[in-house]
Every structure is written in structure tokens, then in C-alpha cells.
CSV table of C-alpha atoms in Angstrom, one decimal:
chain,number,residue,atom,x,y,z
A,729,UNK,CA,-67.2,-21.9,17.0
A,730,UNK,CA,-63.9,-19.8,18.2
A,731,UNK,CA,-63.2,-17.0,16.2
A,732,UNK,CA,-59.5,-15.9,15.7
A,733,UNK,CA,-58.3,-12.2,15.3
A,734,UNK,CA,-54.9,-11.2,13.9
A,735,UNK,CA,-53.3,-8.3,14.2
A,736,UNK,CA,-51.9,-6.0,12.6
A,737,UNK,CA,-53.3,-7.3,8.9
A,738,UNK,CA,-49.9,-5.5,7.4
A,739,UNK,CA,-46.7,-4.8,8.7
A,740,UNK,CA,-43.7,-3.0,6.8
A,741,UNK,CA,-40.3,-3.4,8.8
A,742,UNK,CA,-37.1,-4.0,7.5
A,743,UNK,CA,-34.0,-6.3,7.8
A,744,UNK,CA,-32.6,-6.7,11.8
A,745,UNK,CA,-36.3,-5.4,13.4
A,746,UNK,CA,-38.0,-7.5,15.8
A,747,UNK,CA,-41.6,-8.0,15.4
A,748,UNK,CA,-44.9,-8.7,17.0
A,749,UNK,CA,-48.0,-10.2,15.6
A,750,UNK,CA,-50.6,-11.2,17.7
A,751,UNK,CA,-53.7,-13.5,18.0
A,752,UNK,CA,-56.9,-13.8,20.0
A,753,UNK,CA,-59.0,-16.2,20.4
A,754,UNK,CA,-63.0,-15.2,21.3
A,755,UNK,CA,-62.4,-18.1,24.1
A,756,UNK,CA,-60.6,-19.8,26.1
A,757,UNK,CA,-58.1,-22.5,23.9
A,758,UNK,CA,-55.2,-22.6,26.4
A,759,UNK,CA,-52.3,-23.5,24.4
A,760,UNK,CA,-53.7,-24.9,21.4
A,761,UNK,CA,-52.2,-22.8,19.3
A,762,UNK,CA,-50.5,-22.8,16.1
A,763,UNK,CA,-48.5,-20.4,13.5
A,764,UNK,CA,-48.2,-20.8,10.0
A,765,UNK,CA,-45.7,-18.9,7.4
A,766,UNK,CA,-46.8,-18.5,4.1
A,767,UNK,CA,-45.0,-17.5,0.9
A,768,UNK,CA,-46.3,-16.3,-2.4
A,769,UNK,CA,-47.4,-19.2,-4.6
A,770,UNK,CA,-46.0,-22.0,-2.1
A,771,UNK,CA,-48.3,-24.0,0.8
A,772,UNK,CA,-48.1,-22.9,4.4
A,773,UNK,CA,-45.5,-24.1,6.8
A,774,UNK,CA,-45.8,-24.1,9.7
A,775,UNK,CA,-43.5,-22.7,12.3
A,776,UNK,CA,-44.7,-23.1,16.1
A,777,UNK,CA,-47.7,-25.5,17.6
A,778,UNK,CA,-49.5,-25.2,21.0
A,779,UNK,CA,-48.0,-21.8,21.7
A,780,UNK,CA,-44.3,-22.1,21.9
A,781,UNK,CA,-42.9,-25.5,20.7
A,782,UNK,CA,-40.6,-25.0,17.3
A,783,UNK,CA,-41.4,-27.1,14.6
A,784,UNK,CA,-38.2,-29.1,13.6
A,785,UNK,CA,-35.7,-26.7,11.5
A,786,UNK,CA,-37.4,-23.6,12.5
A,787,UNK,CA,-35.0,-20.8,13.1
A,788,UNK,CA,-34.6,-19.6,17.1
A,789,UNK,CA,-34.9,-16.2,16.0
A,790,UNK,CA,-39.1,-17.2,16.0
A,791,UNK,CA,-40.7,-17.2,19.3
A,792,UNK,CA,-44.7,-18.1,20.2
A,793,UNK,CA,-45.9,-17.5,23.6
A,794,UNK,CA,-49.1,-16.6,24.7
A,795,UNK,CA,-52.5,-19.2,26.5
A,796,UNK,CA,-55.9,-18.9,27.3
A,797,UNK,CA,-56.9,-16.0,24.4
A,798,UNK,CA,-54.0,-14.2,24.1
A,799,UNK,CA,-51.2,-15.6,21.8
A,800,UNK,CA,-47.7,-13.5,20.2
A,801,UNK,CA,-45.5,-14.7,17.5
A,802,UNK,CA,-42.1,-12.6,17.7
A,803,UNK,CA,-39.5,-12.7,15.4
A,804,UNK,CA,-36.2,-11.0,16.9
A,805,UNK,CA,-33.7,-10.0,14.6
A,806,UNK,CA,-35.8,-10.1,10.5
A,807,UNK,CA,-34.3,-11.6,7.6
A,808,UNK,CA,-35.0,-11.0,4.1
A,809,UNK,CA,-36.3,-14.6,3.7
A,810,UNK,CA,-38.8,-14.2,6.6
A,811,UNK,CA,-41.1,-11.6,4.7
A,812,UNK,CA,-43.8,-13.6,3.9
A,813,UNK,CA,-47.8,-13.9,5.2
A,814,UNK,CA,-48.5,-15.6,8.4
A,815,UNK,CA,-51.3,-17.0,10.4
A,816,UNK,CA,-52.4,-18.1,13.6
A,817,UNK,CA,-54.5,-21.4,14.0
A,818,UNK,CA,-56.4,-22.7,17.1
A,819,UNK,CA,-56.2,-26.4,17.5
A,820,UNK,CA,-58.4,-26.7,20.5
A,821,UNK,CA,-61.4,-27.5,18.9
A,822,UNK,CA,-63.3,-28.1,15.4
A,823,UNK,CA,-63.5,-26.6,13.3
A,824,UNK,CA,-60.0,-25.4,13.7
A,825,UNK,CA,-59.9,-21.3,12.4
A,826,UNK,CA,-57.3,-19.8,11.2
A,827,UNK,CA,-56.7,-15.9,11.8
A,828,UNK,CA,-57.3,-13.3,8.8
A,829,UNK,CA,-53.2,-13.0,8.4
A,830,UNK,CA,-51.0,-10.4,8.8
A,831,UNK,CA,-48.0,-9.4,5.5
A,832,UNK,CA,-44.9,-8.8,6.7
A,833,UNK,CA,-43.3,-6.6,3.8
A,834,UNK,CA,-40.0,-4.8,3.8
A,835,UNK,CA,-40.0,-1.3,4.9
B,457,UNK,CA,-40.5,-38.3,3.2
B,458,UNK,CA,-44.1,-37.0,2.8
B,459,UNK,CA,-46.0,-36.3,-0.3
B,460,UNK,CA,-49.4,-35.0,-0.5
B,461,UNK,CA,-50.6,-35.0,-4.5
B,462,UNK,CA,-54.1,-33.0,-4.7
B,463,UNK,CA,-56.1,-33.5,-8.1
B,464,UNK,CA,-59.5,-32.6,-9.5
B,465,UNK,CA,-59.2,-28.7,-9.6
B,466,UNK,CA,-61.1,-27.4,-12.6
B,467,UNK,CA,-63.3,-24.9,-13.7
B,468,UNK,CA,-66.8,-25.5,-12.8
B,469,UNK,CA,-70.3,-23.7,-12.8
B,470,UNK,CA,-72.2,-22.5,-9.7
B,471,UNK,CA,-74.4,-24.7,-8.8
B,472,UNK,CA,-72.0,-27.9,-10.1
B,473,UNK,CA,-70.1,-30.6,-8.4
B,474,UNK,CA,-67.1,-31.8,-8.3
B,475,UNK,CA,-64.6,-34.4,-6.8
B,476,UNK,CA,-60.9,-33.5,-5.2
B,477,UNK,CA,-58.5,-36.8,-4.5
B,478,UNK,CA,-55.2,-36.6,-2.7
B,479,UNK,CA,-52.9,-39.0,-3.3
B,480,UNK,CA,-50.3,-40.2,0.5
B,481,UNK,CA,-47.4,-41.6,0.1
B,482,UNK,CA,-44.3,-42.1,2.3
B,483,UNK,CA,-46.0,-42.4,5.8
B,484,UNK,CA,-48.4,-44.8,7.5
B,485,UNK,CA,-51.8,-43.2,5.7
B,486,UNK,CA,-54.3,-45.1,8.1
B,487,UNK,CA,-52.6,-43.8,10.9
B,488,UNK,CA,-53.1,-39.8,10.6
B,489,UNK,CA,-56.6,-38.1,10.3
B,490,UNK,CA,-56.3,-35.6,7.4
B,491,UNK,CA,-57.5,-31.9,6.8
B,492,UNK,CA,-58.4,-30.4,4.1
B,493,UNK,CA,-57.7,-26.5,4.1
B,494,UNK,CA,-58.6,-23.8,1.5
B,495,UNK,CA,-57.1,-20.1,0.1
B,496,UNK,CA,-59.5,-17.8,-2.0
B,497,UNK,CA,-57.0,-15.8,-4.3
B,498,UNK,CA,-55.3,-13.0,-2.5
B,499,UNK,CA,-57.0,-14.3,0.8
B,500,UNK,CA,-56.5,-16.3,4.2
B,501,UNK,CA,-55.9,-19.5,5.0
B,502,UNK,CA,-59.7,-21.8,5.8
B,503,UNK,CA,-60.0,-24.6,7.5
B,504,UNK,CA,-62.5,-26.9,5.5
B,505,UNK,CA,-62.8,-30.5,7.1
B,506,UNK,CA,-61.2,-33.1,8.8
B,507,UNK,CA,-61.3,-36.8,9.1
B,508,UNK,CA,-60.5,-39.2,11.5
B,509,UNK,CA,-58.0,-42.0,11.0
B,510,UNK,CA,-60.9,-44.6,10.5
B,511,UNK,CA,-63.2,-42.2,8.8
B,512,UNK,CA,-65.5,-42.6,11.5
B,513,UNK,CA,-65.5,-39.2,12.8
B,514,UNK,CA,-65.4,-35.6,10.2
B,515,UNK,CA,-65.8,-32.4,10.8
B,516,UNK,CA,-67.0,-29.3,8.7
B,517,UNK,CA,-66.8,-25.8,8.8
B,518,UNK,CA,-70.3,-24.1,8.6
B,519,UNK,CA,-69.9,-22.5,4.9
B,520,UNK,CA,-69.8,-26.2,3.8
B,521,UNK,CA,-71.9,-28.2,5.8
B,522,UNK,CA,-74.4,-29.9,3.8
B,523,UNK,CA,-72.4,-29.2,0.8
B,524,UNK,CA,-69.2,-31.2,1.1
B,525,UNK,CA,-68.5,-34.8,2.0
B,526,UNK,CA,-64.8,-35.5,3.3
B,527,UNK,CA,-64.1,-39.3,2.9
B,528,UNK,CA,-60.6,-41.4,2.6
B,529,UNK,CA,-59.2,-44.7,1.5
B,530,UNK,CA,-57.0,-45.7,3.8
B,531,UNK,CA,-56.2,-49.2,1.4
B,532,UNK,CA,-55.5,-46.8,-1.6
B,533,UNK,CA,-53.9,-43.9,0.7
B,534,UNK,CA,-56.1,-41.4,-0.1
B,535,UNK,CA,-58.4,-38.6,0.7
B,536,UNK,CA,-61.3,-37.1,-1.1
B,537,UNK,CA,-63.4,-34.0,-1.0
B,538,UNK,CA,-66.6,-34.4,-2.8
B,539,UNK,CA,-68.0,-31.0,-3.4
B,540,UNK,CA,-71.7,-30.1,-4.5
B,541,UNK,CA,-73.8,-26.6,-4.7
B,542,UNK,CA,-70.6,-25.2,-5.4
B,543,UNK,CA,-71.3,-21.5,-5.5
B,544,UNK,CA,-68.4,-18.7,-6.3
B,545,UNK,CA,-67.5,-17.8,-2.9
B,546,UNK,CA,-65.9,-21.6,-3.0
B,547,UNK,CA,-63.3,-20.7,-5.5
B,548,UNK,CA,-59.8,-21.3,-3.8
B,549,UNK,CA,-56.4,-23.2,-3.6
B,550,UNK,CA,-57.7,-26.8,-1.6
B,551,UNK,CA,-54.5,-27.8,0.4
B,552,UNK,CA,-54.4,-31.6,1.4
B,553,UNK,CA,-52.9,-31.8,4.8
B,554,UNK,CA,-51.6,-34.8,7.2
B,555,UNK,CA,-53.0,-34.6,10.6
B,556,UNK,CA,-55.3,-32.9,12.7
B,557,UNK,CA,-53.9,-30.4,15.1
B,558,UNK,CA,-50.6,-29.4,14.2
B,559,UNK,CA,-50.3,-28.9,10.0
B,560,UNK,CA,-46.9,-29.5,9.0
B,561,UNK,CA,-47.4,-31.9,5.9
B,562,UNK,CA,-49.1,-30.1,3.3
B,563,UNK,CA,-49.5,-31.0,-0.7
B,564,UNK,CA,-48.9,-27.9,-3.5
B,565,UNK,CA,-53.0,-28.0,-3.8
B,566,UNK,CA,-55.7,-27.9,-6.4
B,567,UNK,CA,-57.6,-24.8,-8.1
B,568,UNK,CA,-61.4,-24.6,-8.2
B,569,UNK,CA,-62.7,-21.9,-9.6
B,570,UNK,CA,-66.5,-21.9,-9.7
B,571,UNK,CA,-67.8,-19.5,-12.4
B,572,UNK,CA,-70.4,-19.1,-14.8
């Protein structure tokens, strides 16, 4: 099965920073790869599949780039509403992991 | 628009069963394999089954294999997650989700909390 690490797990910034999170995959998945935004109490939506496609009403301020094991999520300019949990997610093959998460919290 | 409805969440003792449903509605149900994902409290997100459109083809993470039986309806446009052995380390949020690679349609979920 394909293991996915996140990093970091936490993350304080604050309002106008950009941001990295990253994501690797223990093989191969070339751009089958998703990320997910989470807030407290609410289901996950998601934000970017295979790598760097925006999901429909997805602000441009998020980025996803990355193939083969090594994926990024960047956010360039952080607004209050974006501090939330998020997650990578290989969709190259079952069963589909998720990475451990990493909280984005305001400095 | 899409709406997922989970139901069945309960409190439950190790070692019990129990049956999740989710209820489709406002897209072509046969048409979409389905996922089911789970969140421990306070923890990640965990990818728990899917199903082909036809129900001819599942997959399972290893922690449930054996354990849980992901099946669907497609005439009453739903999904279910029969779950036996339960054991503690089950206990979570179980998110019904539309689709099989990319997760975008996800229902509010269902709490099982497995405890003596």
C-alpha cells in the first residue's frame, strides 16, 4: 500500500503569508494527487485533484504542483478564512491514503 | 445539487456490529462508485472502502478487512457500511462520499463510538 507523509503537522502564520505544506508519497503515483481543507466540525472539501487542477470555486490564491512522490500545496497571500486542517490524498491506487494533516493556525 | 445523508451512528460495544446507510439524492446514484472515509476525534482523515458503480468491485483498507462489508443500492440510491468486530480504535466520524478518485461530494457523517 502507498504511505503518504505530510509536513509540517502544525503551522502558525498569519494573515498575508504564503505557505507551503508538502506531501510524499513512499512511491511513485505521478499526479494522482489530491488536497483536502478541513474545518472544525464541518466535512472536508476539497481544493485541488491530480496535482494542480482547482476544484470549481476554489480561490487562485491556492496552488498544487508537485508528480512522481513529491507534491506542494501553496497558498500565496492567507486569509483569515483559510486557517483550517488540510490533507493530501493519493488517488493512484486503493486503498487511497490520506496524509496525517497539517493545522494551519494564526500566528 | 448533491446530498449525501449518513445514518446509523450509535454507541456500540467492542466486539458489536453495526449497520451505516447513506441516503443519494440529486445525481445519477448508479453512475458514481462511492467511498466511505472516516475521522477518529481530534485525528486525520481515513480512507475506509470503496465501491464500484455496479457493486462488482470494493476495496478495503487493511484495519478493516474481514471486518466490514461496503455494499449499495443503486434502485434505492444508497450505500451501506456493515460493520462487525467493531473494536475501539473504530470509533470516528464515517463520511459518505460520491466518487472514487477525486472527493468533492461529501455528506455531514455519522458517529460510532465503540465503547464498553
Amino acid at each position: 500500500d502507498i504511505q503518504m507523509t505530510q509536513s509540517p503537522s502544525s503551522l502558525s502564520a498569519s494573515v498575508g503569508d504564503r505557505v507551503t505544506i508538502t506531501c510524499r508519497a513512499s512511491q511513485n503515483i505521478a499526479t494522482s494527487l489530491n488536497w483536502y481543507q478541513q474545518k472544525p466540525g464541518k466535512a472536508p472539501r476539497l481544493l485541488i485533484f491530480a496535482a494542480s487542477n482547482f476544484q470549481s470555486g476554489v480561490p487562485s490564491r491556492f496552488r498544487g504542483s508537485g508528480s512522481g512522490t513529491d507534491f506542494t500545496l501553496t497558498i500565496s497571500s492567507l486569509q483569515p478564512e483559510d486557517f483550517a486542517a488540510y490533507f493530501c490524498q493519493q488517488s493512484y491506487s486503493a486503498p487511497f491514503a490520506f496524509g496525517q494533516g497539517t493545522k494551519l493556525e494564526i500566528k | 445539487e448533491v446530498q449525501l445523508v449518513e445514518s446509523g451512528g450509535g454507541l456500540v460495544q467492542p466486539g458489536e456490529s453495526l449497520r451505516l446507510s447513506c441516503g443519494a439524492s440529486g445525481f445519477i446514484f448508479e453512475n458514481y462508485w462511492m467511498t466511505w472515509v472516516r475521522q477518529a476525534p481530534g485525528k486525520g482523515l481515513e480512507w475506509v472502502a470503496n465501491i464500484k458503480e455496479d457493486g462488482n468491485e470494493k476495496y478495503y483498507v487493511d484495519s478493516v478487512k474481514g471486518r466490514f462489508t461496503i455494499s449499495r443500492d443503486n434502485a434505492k440510491q444508497s450505500l451501506h457500511l456493515e460493520m462487525t468486530s467493531l473494536r475501539a480504535e473504530d470509533t470516528a466520524v464515517y463520511y459518505c462520499v460520491r466518487d472514487r478518485l477525486e472527493l468533492a461530494d461529501w455528506g455531514q457523517g455519522t458517529l460510532v463510538i465503540v465503547s464498553s
